[in-house]
Coordinates of C-alpha atoms in Angstrom, one line a residue:
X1 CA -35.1 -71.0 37.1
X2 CA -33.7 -69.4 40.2
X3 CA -34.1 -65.8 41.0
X4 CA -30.1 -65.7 40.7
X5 CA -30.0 -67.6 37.2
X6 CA -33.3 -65.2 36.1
X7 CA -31.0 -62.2 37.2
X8 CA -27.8 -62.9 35.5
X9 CA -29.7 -64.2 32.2
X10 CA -31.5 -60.2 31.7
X11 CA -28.6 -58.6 32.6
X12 CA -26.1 -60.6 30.9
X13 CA -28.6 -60.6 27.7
X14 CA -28.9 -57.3 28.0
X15 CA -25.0 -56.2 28.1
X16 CA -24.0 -58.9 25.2
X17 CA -26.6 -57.5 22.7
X18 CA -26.0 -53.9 23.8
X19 CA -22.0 -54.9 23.7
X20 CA -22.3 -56.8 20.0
X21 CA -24.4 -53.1 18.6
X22 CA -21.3 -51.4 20.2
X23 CA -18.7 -53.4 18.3
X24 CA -20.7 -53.0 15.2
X25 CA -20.5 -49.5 15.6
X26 CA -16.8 -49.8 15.9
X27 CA -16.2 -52.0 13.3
X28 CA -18.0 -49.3 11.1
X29 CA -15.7 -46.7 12.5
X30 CA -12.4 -49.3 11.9
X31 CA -13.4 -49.7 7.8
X32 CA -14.2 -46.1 7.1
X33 CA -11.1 -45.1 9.0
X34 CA -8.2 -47.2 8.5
X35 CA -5.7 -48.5 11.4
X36 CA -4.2 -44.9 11.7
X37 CA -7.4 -42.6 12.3
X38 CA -9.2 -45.7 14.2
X39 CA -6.2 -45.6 16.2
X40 CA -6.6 -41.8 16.5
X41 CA -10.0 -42.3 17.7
X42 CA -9.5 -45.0 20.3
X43 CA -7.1 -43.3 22.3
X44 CA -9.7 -40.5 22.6
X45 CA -12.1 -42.9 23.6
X46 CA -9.3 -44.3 26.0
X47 CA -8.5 -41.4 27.7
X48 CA -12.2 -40.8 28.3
X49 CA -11.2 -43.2 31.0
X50 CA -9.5 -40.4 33.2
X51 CA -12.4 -38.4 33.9
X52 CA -14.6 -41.2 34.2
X53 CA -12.5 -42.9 36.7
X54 CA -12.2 -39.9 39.0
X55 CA -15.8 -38.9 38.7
X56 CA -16.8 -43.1 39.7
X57 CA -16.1 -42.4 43.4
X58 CA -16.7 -46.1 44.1
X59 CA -20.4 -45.6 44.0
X60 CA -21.4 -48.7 41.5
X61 CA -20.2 -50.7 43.8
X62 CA -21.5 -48.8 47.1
X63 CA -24.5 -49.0 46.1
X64 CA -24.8 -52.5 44.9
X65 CA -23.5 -53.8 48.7
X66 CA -25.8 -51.0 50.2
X67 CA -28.8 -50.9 48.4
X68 CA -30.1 -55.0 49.1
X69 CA -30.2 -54.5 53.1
X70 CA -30.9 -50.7 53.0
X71 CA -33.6 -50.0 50.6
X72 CA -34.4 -46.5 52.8
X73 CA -30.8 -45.2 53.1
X74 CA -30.6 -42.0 51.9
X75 CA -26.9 -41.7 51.6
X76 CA -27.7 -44.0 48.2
X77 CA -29.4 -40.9 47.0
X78 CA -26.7 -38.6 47.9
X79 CA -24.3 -40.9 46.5
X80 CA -26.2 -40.6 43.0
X81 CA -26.4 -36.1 43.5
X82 CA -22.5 -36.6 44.0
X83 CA -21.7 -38.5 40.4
X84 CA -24.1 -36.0 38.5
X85 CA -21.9 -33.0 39.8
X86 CA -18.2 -35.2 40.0
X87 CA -19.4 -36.4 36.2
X88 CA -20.3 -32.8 34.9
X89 CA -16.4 -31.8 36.2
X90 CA -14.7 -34.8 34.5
X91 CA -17.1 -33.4 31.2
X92 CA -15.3 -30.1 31.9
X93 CA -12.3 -31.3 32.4
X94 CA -12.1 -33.4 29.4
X95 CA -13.5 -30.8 27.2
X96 CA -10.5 -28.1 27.9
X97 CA -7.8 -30.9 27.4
X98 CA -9.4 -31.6 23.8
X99 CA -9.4 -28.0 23.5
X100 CA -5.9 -27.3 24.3
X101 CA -5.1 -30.5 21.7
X102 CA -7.3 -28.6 18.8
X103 CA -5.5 -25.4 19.4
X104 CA -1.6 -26.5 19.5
X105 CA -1.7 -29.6 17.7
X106 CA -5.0 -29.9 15.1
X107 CA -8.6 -28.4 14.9
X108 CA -9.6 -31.3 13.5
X109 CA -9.9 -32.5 17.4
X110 CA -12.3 -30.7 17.8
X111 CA -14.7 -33.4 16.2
X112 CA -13.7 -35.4 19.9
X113 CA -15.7 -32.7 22.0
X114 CA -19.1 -33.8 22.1
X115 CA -17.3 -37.3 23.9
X116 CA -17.2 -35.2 26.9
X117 CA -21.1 -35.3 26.9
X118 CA -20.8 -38.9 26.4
X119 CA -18.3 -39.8 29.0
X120 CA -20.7 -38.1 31.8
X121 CA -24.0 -39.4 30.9
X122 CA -22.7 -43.0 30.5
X123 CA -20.8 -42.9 33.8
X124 CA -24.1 -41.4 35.6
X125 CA -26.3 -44.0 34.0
X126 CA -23.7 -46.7 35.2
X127 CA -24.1 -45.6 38.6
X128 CA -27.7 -45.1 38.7
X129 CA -29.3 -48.0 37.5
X130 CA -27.0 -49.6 40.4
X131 CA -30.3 -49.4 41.7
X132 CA -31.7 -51.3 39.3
X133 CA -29.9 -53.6 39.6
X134 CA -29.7 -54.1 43.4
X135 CA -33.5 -54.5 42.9
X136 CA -33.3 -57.0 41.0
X137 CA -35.4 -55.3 38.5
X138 CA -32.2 -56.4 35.6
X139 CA -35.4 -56.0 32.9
X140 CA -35.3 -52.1 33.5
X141 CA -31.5 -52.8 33.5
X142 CA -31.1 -54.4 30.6
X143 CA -33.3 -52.2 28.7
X144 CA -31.8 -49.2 28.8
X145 CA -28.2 -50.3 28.3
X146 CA -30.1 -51.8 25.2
X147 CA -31.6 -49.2 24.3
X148 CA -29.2 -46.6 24.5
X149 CA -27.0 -48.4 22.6
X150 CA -29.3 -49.3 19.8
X151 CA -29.8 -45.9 19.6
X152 CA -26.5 -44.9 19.0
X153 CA -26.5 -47.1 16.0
X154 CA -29.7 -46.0 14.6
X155 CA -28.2 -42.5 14.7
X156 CA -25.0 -43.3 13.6
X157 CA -26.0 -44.9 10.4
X158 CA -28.0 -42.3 8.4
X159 CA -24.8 -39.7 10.0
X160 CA -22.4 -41.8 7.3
X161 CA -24.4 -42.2 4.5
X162 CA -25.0 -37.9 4.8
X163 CA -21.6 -37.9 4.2
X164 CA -20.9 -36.7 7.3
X165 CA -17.4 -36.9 9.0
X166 CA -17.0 -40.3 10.4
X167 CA -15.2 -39.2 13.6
X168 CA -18.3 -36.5 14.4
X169 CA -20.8 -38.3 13.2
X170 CA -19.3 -41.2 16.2
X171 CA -19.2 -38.2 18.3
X172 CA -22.6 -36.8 18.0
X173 CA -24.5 -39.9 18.1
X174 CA -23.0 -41.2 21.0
X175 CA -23.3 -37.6 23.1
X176 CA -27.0 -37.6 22.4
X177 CA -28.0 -40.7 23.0
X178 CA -26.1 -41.3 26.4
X179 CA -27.6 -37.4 27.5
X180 CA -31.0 -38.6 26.9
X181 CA -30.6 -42.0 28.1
X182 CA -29.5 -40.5 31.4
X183 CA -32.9 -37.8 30.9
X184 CA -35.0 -41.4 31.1
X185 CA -33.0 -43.4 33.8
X186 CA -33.3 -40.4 36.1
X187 CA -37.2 -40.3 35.4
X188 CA -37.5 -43.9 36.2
X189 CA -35.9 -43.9 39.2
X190 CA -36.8 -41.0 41.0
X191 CA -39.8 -42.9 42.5
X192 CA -37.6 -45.9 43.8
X193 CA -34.9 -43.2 45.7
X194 CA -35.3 -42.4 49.4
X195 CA -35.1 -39.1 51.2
X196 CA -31.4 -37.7 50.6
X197 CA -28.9 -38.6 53.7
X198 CA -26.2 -35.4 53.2
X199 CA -23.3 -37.5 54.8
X200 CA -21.2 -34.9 53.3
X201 CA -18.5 -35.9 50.7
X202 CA -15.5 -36.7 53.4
X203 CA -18.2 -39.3 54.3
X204 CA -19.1 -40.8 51.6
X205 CA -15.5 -41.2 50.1
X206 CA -14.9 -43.0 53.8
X207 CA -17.4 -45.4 52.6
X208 CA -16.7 -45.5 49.1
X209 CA -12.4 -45.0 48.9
X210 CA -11.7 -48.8 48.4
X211 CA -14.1 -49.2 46.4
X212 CA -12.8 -46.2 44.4
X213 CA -9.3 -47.8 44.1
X214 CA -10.5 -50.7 42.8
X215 CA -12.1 -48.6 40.0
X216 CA -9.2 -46.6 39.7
X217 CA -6.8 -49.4 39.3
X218 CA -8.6 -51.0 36.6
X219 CA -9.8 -48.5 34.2
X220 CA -5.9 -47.2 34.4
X221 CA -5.8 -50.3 32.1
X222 CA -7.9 -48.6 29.5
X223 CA -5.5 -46.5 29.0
X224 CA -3.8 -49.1 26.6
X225 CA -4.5 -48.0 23.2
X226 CA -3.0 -44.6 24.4
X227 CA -0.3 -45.7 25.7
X228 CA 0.6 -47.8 22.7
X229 CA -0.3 -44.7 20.6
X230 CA 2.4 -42.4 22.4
X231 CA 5.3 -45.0 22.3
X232 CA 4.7 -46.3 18.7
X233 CA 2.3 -44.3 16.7
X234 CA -1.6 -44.5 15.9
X235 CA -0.8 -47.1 13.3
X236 CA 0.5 -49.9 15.9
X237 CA -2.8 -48.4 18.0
X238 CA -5.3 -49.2 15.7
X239 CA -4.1 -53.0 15.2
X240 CA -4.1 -53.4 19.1
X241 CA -7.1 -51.7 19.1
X242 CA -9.1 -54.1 17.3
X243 CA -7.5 -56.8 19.8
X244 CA -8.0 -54.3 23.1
X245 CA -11.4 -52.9 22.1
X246 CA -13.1 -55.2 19.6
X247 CA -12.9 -58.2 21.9
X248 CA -15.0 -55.4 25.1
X249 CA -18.0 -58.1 24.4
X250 CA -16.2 -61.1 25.2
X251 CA -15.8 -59.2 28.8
X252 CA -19.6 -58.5 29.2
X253 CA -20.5 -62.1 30.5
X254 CA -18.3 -62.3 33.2
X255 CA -18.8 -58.3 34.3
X256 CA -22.4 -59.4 34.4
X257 CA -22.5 -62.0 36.6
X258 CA -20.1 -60.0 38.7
X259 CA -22.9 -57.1 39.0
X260 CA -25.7 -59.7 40.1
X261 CA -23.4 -61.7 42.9
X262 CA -22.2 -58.9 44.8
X263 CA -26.0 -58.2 46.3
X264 CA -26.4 -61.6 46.2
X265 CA -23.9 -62.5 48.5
X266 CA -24.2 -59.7 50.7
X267 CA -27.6 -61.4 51.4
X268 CA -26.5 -64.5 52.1
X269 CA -24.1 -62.7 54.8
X270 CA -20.6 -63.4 52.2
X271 CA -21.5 -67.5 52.0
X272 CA -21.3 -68.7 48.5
X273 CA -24.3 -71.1 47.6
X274 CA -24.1 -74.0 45.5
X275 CA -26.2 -72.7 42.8
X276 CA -23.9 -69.7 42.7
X277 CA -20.3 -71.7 42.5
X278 CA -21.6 -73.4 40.0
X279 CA -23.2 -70.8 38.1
X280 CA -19.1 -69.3 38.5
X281 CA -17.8 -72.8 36.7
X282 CA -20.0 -72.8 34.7
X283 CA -19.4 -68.9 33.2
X284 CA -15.5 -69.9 33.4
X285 CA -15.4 -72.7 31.3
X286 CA -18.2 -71.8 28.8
X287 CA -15.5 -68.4 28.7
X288 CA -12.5 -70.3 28.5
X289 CA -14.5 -72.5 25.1
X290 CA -15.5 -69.0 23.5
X291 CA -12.2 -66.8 24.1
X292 CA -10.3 -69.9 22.2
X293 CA -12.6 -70.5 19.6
X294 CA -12.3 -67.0 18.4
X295 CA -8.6 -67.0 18.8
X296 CA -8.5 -70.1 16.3
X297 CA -11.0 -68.0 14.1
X298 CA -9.2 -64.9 14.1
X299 CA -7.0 -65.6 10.8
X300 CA -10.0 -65.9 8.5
X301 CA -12.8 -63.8 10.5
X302 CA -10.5 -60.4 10.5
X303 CA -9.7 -59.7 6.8
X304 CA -13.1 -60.8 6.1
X305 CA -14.7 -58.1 8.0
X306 CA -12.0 -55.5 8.0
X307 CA -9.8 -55.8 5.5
X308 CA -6.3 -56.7 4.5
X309 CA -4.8 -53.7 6.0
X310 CA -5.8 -55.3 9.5
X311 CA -4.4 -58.7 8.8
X312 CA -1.3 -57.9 11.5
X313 CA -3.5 -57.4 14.2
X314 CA -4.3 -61.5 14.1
X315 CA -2.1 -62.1 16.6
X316 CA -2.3 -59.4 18.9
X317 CA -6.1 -60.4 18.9
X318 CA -5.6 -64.4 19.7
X319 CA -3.2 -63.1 22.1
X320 CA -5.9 -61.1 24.3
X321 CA -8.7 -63.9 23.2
X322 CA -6.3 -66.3 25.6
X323 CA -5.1 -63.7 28.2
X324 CA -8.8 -62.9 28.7
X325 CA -8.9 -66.3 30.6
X326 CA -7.6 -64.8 33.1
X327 CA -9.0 -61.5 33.1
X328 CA -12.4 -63.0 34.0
X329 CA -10.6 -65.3 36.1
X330 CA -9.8 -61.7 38.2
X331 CA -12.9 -60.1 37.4
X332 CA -14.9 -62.7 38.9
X333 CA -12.7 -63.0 41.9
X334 CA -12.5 -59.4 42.6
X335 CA -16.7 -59.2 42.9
X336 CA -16.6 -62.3 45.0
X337 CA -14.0 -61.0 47.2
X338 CA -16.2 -57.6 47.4
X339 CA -19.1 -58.9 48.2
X340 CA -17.2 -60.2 51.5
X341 CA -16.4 -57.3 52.6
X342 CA -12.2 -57.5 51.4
X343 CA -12.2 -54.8 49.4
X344 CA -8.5 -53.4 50.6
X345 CA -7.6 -56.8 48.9
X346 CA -9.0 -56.0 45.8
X347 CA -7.2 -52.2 45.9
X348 CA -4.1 -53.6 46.6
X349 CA -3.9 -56.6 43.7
X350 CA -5.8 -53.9 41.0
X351 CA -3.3 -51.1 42.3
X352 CA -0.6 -53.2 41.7
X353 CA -1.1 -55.4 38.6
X354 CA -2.7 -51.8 37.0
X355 CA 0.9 -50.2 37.6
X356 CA 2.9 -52.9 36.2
X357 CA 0.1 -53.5 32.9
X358 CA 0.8 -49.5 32.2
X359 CA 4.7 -50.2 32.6
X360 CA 4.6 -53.5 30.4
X361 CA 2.8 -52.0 27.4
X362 CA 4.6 -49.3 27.2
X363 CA 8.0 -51.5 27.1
X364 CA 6.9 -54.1 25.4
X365 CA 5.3 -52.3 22.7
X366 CA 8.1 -49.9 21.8
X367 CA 9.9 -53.3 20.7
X368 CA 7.2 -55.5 19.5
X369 CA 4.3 -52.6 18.5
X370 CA 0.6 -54.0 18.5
X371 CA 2.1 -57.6 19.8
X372 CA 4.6 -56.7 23.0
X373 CA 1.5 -54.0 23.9
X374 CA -1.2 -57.4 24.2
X375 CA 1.6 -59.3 25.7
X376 CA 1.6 -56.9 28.5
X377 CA -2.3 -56.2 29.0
X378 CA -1.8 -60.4 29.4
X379 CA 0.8 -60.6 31.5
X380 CA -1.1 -58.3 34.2
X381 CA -4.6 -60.7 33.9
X382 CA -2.3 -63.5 35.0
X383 CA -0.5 -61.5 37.9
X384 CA -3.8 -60.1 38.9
X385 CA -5.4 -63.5 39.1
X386 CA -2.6 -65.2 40.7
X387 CA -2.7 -62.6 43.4
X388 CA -6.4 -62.4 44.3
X389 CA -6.5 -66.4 44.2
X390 CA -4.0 -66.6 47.0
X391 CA -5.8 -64.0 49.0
X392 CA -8.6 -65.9 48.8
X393 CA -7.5 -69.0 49.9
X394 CA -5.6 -68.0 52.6
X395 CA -6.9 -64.7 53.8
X396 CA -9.9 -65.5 55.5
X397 CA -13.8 -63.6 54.8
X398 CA -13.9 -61.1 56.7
X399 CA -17.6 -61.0 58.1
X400 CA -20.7 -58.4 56.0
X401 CA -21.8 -55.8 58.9

């Protein structure tokens, strides 16, 4: 087995197990709930996005091009001191907005705080074990993801059968596990991080800004089940939720693959190997088999594990099972394209397709509900895919420095 295949098979084992625990621990959330209230609580989750987004910087992907020919730069380590302080502000920042929600709208709210703790430590373990990563050490990798997430679950589960309120006992069991997840990936890698480079943060963000609008662009898409929540009501939010945020695992595969090529091709100076086009086939059409299977499953599989009150959100769901073609389509493209140093491509097509995915949801689902809304998260995986496989036919590679 290559080092490339060995890579991709811990880290891509790793995220689909920790991804299928995560789902369970949404389904849980989706039955004790109902479509309203799960809607309720995945727009929370969504706008978690925000501060996350703003605290990334860029630096996932910073390090992951920086780390494989720079092992001793220390401006990796002063990229990892600048998420734990930008994190810890998007915490703040998310805390006072549900804070200002509990006090005019509903106390009840306040049961979202603790997602503040959440939201940093996952974003600061995301960026650190970069460098894991860029190592190839995707055992350490894998088992933390894993771990954090089965975690979660563990705690989750006696937290319902107390009785406890399903929306804290989500809360709380997420905040603690991500906050001491972060307490051990810190430990780990504190031995494997050079001597700080302060490159002060004007630097840094002149290294890491397209990186950053890449980020930025994408996650705006999370904002979905919020967006359909504000135009048509939790109710139409909870059925696209279950297409939007139930299908996150069918995404892990390709996001994988995309977080072991970009060092890899920076090594090999932007060239794609055989072994590694393949290996991109390969992941497409194995996708491609999966995404419509489940969409042809979806009837039966969906009341069967949630209920009859979910049976609308069938097609909404085989809608973003076919549309996710494309979206790995993009994602795989976009890491490529990275990798070679066209990042401003990347910006520009995310920046773009991200705008027009916010517009179209909103339209569509204030006629259509649950179904316009996945027509339009769709719609933008095809424009986004279109555009960044014309830039990368005809735009050149632009040469790794």
């Amino acid at each position: 087995m290559s080092s490339l295949t060995r890579q991709f098979s811990w880290v891509s084992g790793g995220r689909v197990a920790a991804a299928l625990l995560q789902a369970a621990v949404l389904l849980l959330m989706a039955e004790r709930l109902g479509p309203s209230n799960f809607g309720v609580l995945t727009a929370a989750i969504a706008l978690t996005v925000v501060p996350q987004t703003l605290s990334d910087l860029g630096l996932t992907t910073f390090i992951l091009r920086t780390r494989p020919d720079r092992r001793e730069d220390g401006r990796i380590t002063y990229a990892i001191h600048v998420n734990a302080v930008a994190t810890s502000i998007g915490a703040a920042l998310y805390s006072a907005g549900v804070l200002v929600f509990a006090l005019f709208v509903d106390w009840s709210l306040l049961a979202l705080l603790p997602l503040a703790v959440w939201l940093a430590g996952e974003k600061s373990c995301e960026v650190s074990m970069a460098v894991a990563v860029a190592d190839r050490d995707a055992r350490l990798n894998a088992s933390v993801l894993l771990g954090r997430r089965a975690a979660a679950f563990v705690a989750l589960v006696p937290l319902l059968l107390l009785g406890t309120d399903p929306i804290w006992a989500f809360t709380v069991s997420q905040a603690v596990t991500s906050l001491g997840a972060l307490l051990v990936v810190r430990r780990l890698l504190a031995p494997r991080l050079p001597k700080l480079e302060n490159i002060g943060l004007g630097g840094l963000l002149g290294l890491t800004r397209a990186y950053w609008l890449h980020t930025v662009a994408t996650q705006v898409r999370s904002l979905d089940t919020a967006i359909t929540a504000f135009v048509v009501g939790p109710y139409q939010a909870g059925l696209y939720a279950v297409a939007s945020r139930l299908t996150n695992p069918l995404r892990i595969l390709p996001s994988s693959l995309v977080a072991v090529l970009i060092p890899q091709i920076v090594r090999d100076q932007g060239l794609i190997a055989r072994t590694t086009r393949a290996l991109l086939v390969a992941m497409l059409l194995a996708m491609a088999t999966i995404y419509l299977a489940l969409a042809y499953v979806a009837p039966t599989a969906i009341p069967w594990a949630l209920g009859p009150e979910y049976l609308p959100s069938v097609v909404p769901v085989q809608i973003v099972c076919v549309g996710l073609i494309f979206g790995v389509t993009a994602s795989i493209l976009a890491g490529v394209l990275q990798a070679q140093g066209r990042q401003r491509l990347v910006g520009i097509s995310s920046t773009v397709t991200s705008v027009y995915c916010v517009i179209a949801i909103a339209a569509l689902a204030s006629i259509h509900g649950a179904i316009g809304a996945a027509v339009g998260l769709v719609s933008a995986f095809f424009i986004q895919t279109l555009m960044m496989a014309i830039g990368y036919a005809f735009g050149g590679r632009k040469s790794i420095t």
